[in-house]
Short mmCIF file of C-alpha atoms in Angstrom, two decimals:
data_model
loop_
_atom_site.label_atom_id
_atom_site.label_comp_id
_atom_site.label_asym_id
_atom_site.label_seq_id
_atom_site.Cartn_x
_atom_site.Cartn_y
_atom_site.Cartn_z
CA MET A 48 0.00 0.00 0.00
CA CYS A 49 1.16 3.53 -0.73
CA GLY A 50 -0.97 5.76 1.47
CA GLY A 51 0.17 9.19 2.59
CA GLU A 52 0.98 7.78 6.02
CA ARG A 53 4.00 5.92 4.61
CA HIS A 54 5.52 8.49 2.29
CA ASP A 55 6.29 12.18 2.58
CA PRO A 56 3.81 13.62 0.05
CA TYR A 57 5.49 16.96 -0.50
CA PRO A 58 5.97 17.85 -4.17
CA LEU A 59 8.93 16.24 -5.91
CA ALA A 60 11.57 18.03 -7.90
CA PRO A 61 11.80 16.71 -11.50
CA ASP A 62 15.21 15.12 -10.91
CA ALA A 63 13.93 13.33 -7.79
CA ALA A 64 10.91 11.99 -9.69
CA ALA A 65 13.15 10.80 -12.51
CA GLU A 66 15.39 9.00 -10.04
CA LEU A 67 12.43 7.18 -8.48
CA LEU A 68 11.19 6.11 -11.92
CA ALA A 69 14.57 5.37 -13.47
CA ARG A 70 13.68 1.70 -14.06
CA ALA A 71 10.11 2.36 -15.16
CA PRO A 72 9.11 -0.07 -17.92
CA TRP A 73 5.76 1.54 -18.76
CA ARG A 74 5.15 2.95 -22.23
CA ARG A 75 1.36 3.46 -22.34
CA PHE A 76 -0.34 5.27 -19.46
CA VAL A 77 -4.11 5.70 -19.18
CA VAL A 78 -6.20 7.47 -16.52
CA LEU A 79 -9.83 6.60 -15.75
CA GLY A 80 -12.15 8.31 -13.32
CA ASP A 81 -14.12 11.33 -12.16
CA ASP A 82 -13.20 14.88 -11.04
CA LEU A 83 -9.99 13.71 -9.40
CA ALA A 84 -8.89 12.01 -12.63
CA GLU A 85 -9.89 14.87 -14.94
CA GLY A 86 -7.93 17.31 -12.80
CA GLY A 87 -9.50 20.56 -13.96
CA ASP A 88 -8.59 22.89 -16.81
CA PRO A 89 -5.22 24.53 -16.14
CA ARG A 90 -5.86 27.05 -18.94
CA LYS A 91 -8.89 28.30 -17.04
CA ASP A 92 -7.63 27.83 -13.48
CA ARG A 93 -4.11 29.05 -14.22
CA GLU A 94 -2.74 26.71 -11.59
CA GLY A 95 -0.35 24.63 -13.64
CA PRO A 96 -0.83 21.05 -14.86
CA PRO A 97 -3.05 18.55 -13.02
CA TRP A 98 -1.51 15.66 -11.12
CA THR A 99 -2.15 13.24 -13.99
CA ASP A 100 -0.12 15.35 -16.43
CA ARG A 101 2.63 15.69 -13.82
CA VAL A 102 2.84 11.91 -13.43
CA ALA A 103 2.94 11.50 -17.22
CA ALA A 104 5.73 14.11 -17.43
CA ALA A 105 7.72 12.28 -14.75
CA LEU A 106 7.34 9.02 -16.67
CA ARG A 107 8.34 10.71 -19.93
CA SER A 108 11.52 11.98 -18.28
CA VAL A 109 12.73 8.37 -18.35
CA ARG A 110 10.50 7.05 -21.17
CA PRO A 111 10.22 9.87 -23.75
CA GLU A 112 8.13 7.64 -26.01
CA LEU A 113 5.36 7.30 -23.39
CA ALA A 114 1.82 7.43 -24.83
CA TYR A 115 -0.66 9.05 -22.43
CA LEU A 116 -4.48 9.18 -22.44
CA ASN A 117 -6.67 10.78 -19.77
CA LEU A 118 -10.32 9.67 -19.97
CA GLY A 119 -11.38 11.28 -16.67
CA ARG A 120 -14.59 13.32 -16.62
CA ARG A 121 -16.23 15.23 -13.80
CA GLU A 122 -19.19 14.04 -11.75
CA LEU A 123 -19.20 10.46 -13.03
CA THR A 124 -20.13 7.62 -10.70
CA ALA A 125 -18.08 4.43 -10.69
CA ALA A 126 -20.76 2.71 -12.80
CA ARG A 127 -20.65 5.44 -15.45
CA ILE A 128 -16.86 5.43 -15.46
CA ARG A 129 -16.90 1.70 -16.17
CA ALA A 130 -19.57 2.07 -18.87
CA ARG A 131 -17.97 5.03 -20.64
CA GLN A 132 -14.23 4.62 -20.13
CA LEU A 133 -13.19 1.00 -19.58
CA ALA A 134 -13.55 -0.20 -23.17
CA ARG A 135 -11.71 2.86 -24.50
CA ALA A 136 -8.97 2.35 -21.94
CA LEU A 137 -8.47 -1.28 -22.95
CA THR A 138 -8.45 -0.34 -26.64
CA PHE A 139 -5.57 2.02 -25.86
CA ARG A 140 -3.55 -1.08 -24.80
CA PRO A 141 -2.03 0.45 -21.67
CA ASP A 142 0.60 -1.13 -19.47
CA LEU A 143 -0.05 1.37 -16.65
CA ALA A 144 -3.39 2.77 -15.46
CA ALA A 145 -4.50 5.13 -12.71
CA VAL A 146 -8.11 4.76 -11.52
CA ALA A 147 -9.80 7.48 -9.44
CA ALA A 148 -13.44 6.51 -8.96
CA GLY A 149 -16.05 6.58 -6.23
CA GLY A 150 -15.71 10.21 -5.21
CA SER A 151 -18.93 11.18 -6.97
CA ASP A 152 -20.72 8.18 -5.49
CA VAL A 153 -20.12 9.31 -1.91
CA LEU A 154 -21.83 12.64 -2.64
CA ASP A 155 -25.08 10.91 -3.64
CA ASP A 156 -27.80 10.66 -0.98
CA SER A 157 -28.34 7.04 -2.00
CA PHE A 158 -24.64 6.10 -1.65
CA ASP A 159 -24.27 2.33 -1.46
CA ALA A 160 -20.77 1.24 -0.43
CA ASP A 161 -21.30 -2.34 -1.60
CA ALA A 162 -22.53 -1.27 -5.03
CA THR A 163 -19.65 1.19 -5.42
CA GLU A 164 -17.13 -1.49 -4.44
CA ALA A 165 -18.66 -3.89 -6.97
CA GLU A 166 -18.30 -1.32 -9.76
CA LEU A 167 -14.71 -0.63 -8.77
CA ALA A 168 -14.02 -4.37 -8.92
CA ARG A 169 -15.49 -4.45 -12.43
CA LEU A 170 -13.10 -1.67 -13.39
CA LEU A 171 -9.98 -3.18 -11.89
CA GLY A 172 -10.53 -6.80 -12.92
CA PRO A 173 -10.41 -6.35 -16.72
CA LEU A 174 -7.39 -4.06 -16.47
CA ARG A 175 -5.49 -6.61 -14.41
CA ASP A 176 -6.62 -9.44 -16.71
CA ALA A 177 -5.04 -7.47 -19.56
CA GLY A 178 -1.73 -7.37 -17.69
CA VAL A 179 -1.95 -3.67 -16.77
CA GLU A 180 -0.15 -2.29 -13.72
CA VAL A 181 -2.91 -0.38 -11.90
CA VAL A 182 -2.85 2.36 -9.28
CA VAL A 183 -6.24 2.95 -7.63
CA LEU A 184 -6.65 6.19 -5.70
CA ALA A 185 -8.82 7.10 -2.74
CA PRO A 186 -9.53 10.84 -2.75
CA PHE A 187 -8.48 13.62 -0.43
CA CYS A 188 -11.06 14.88 2.05
CA GLY A 189 -11.95 18.46 1.06
CA ARG A 190 -11.88 21.40 3.42
CA ARG A 191 -14.84 22.02 5.67
CA SER A 192 -17.46 24.34 4.24
CA ALA A 193 -19.58 26.79 6.17
CA ARG A 194 -22.39 26.10 3.71
CA HIS A 195 -22.81 22.53 4.97
CA ALA A 196 -23.91 21.42 8.40
CA ALA A 197 -21.34 19.74 10.61
CA GLU A 198 -23.44 16.56 10.56
CA ASP A 199 -23.33 16.46 6.74
CA GLN A 200 -19.58 17.00 6.75
CA ALA A 201 -19.16 14.19 9.27
CA VAL A 202 -21.22 11.85 7.06
CA LEU A 203 -19.12 12.76 4.02
CA HIS A 204 -15.90 12.17 5.92
CA ARG A 205 -17.07 8.74 7.08
CA ARG A 206 -18.06 7.83 3.53
CA LEU A 207 -14.69 8.89 2.16
CA ARG A 208 -12.85 6.83 4.76
CA LEU A 209 -15.11 3.86 3.98
CA LEU A 210 -14.33 4.30 0.28
CA ALA A 211 -10.62 4.33 1.10
CA GLU A 212 -10.98 1.10 3.09
CA ARG A 213 -12.94 -0.60 0.31
CA THR A 214 -10.47 0.45 -2.39
CA ARG A 215 -7.58 -0.73 -0.22
CA ASP A 216 -9.20 -4.16 0.19
CA LEU A 217 -9.90 -4.34 -3.55
CA ALA A 218 -6.31 -3.44 -4.29
CA LEU A 219 -5.07 -6.25 -2.07
CA ARG A 220 -7.39 -8.77 -3.69
CA ASN A 221 -6.51 -7.69 -7.22
CA GLY A 222 -2.78 -7.18 -6.76
CA VAL A 223 -2.90 -3.48 -7.61
CA LEU A 224 -1.38 -0.42 -5.95
CA HIS A 225 -3.51 1.65 -3.59
CA VAL A 226 -2.82 5.33 -2.99
CA ASP A 227 -4.81 6.78 -0.10
CA LEU A 228 -4.58 10.51 -0.62
CA GLY A 229 -6.85 11.11 2.37
CA ALA A 230 -4.29 9.57 4.72
CA ARG A 231 -1.73 12.30 4.10
CA PRO A 232 0.05 13.55 7.24
CA VAL A 233 -0.74 16.94 8.75
CA ARG A 234 2.76 18.10 7.77
CA THR A 235 1.64 18.59 4.17
CA GLY A 236 1.12 22.19 5.22
CA PRO A 237 -1.18 24.45 3.17
CA ASP A 238 -4.75 23.56 2.34
CA LEU A 239 -4.83 21.56 -0.89
CA PHE A 240 -8.16 22.77 -2.28
CA ARG A 241 -9.56 25.70 -4.19
CA ALA A 242 -12.40 27.72 -2.73
CA ASP A 243 -15.06 25.17 -3.72
CA GLY A 244 -13.51 22.61 -1.34
CA ARG A 245 -13.79 19.82 -3.96
CA HIS A 246 -11.09 20.51 -6.52
CA LEU A 247 -7.36 20.55 -5.88
CA ASP A 248 -5.31 23.70 -6.18
CA ALA A 249 -1.81 23.72 -7.70
CA HIS A 250 -0.19 22.54 -4.48
CA GLY A 251 -2.76 19.76 -4.13
CA HIS A 252 -2.03 18.51 -7.65
CA ALA A 253 1.70 18.54 -6.91
CA VAL A 254 1.17 16.56 -3.70
CA ALA A 255 -1.06 14.01 -5.46
CA ALA A 256 1.46 13.55 -8.28
CA ALA A 257 4.33 13.13 -5.82
CA THR A 258 2.39 10.51 -3.87
CA VAL A 259 1.65 8.50 -7.01
CA VAL A 260 5.25 8.74 -8.27
CA ARG A 261 6.57 7.61 -4.90
CA CYS A 262 4.15 4.68 -4.96
CA LEU A 263 5.33 3.63 -8.44
CA GLY A 264 8.92 4.02 -7.31
CA ALA A 265 8.27 1.74 -4.34
CA ARG A 266 6.77 -0.85 -6.70
CA LEU A 267 9.90 -0.71 -8.86
CA ASP A 268 12.13 -1.05 -5.80
CA GLY A 269 10.14 -4.08 -4.68
CA GLN A 270 10.47 -5.70 -8.07
CA SER A 271 14.23 -5.14 -8.20
CA ALA A 272 14.61 -6.69 -4.73
CA ARG A 273 13.00 -9.98 -5.81
CA PRO A 274 15.39 -12.93 -6.20
#
């Protein structure tokens, strides 16, 4: 597991990211998911590239030929992500995938943890069957908002932690990497969200990218240590 509790999630300098990924074998990187995967429009937000582009850039620093496709779209449930993105992702023939799904599900009044877990399993299974290295992400918890009652915020927090637990268990069962962005230590410093409390700011994207790169680096280290 590669949650924030195990790795310092501060942003990485390009040379440090390249060192972690020096033995990266991946040549085709695809991203599936919701708001967290889409990452926002840097041309509009003027906050620099989203975490997905940062990860792709880090991979290209050691694999310049890397092909990269981001299928993420805002406000999609796990079921809609599977229906709209999985086939396209498989057609791309990736060897590395990042999946960020379930965040929209927890915002629904009818949130069903079992149903969301089942859809996530249906996303991860075909990717793994195709031989893809997969990183599944559990989202950050956004800042508290004065517009929402404390009880509602507490419910959302519990749902997000439950989602993180379910994705962690799925990752273990499917042999994929799990990045728990919500488990980041307090020492990450500044708030990671824009004013809406749901979308990452530039620092948040840098932290997310660093956490994913460190997780991939740990996977590579583990592989090199095998007899």
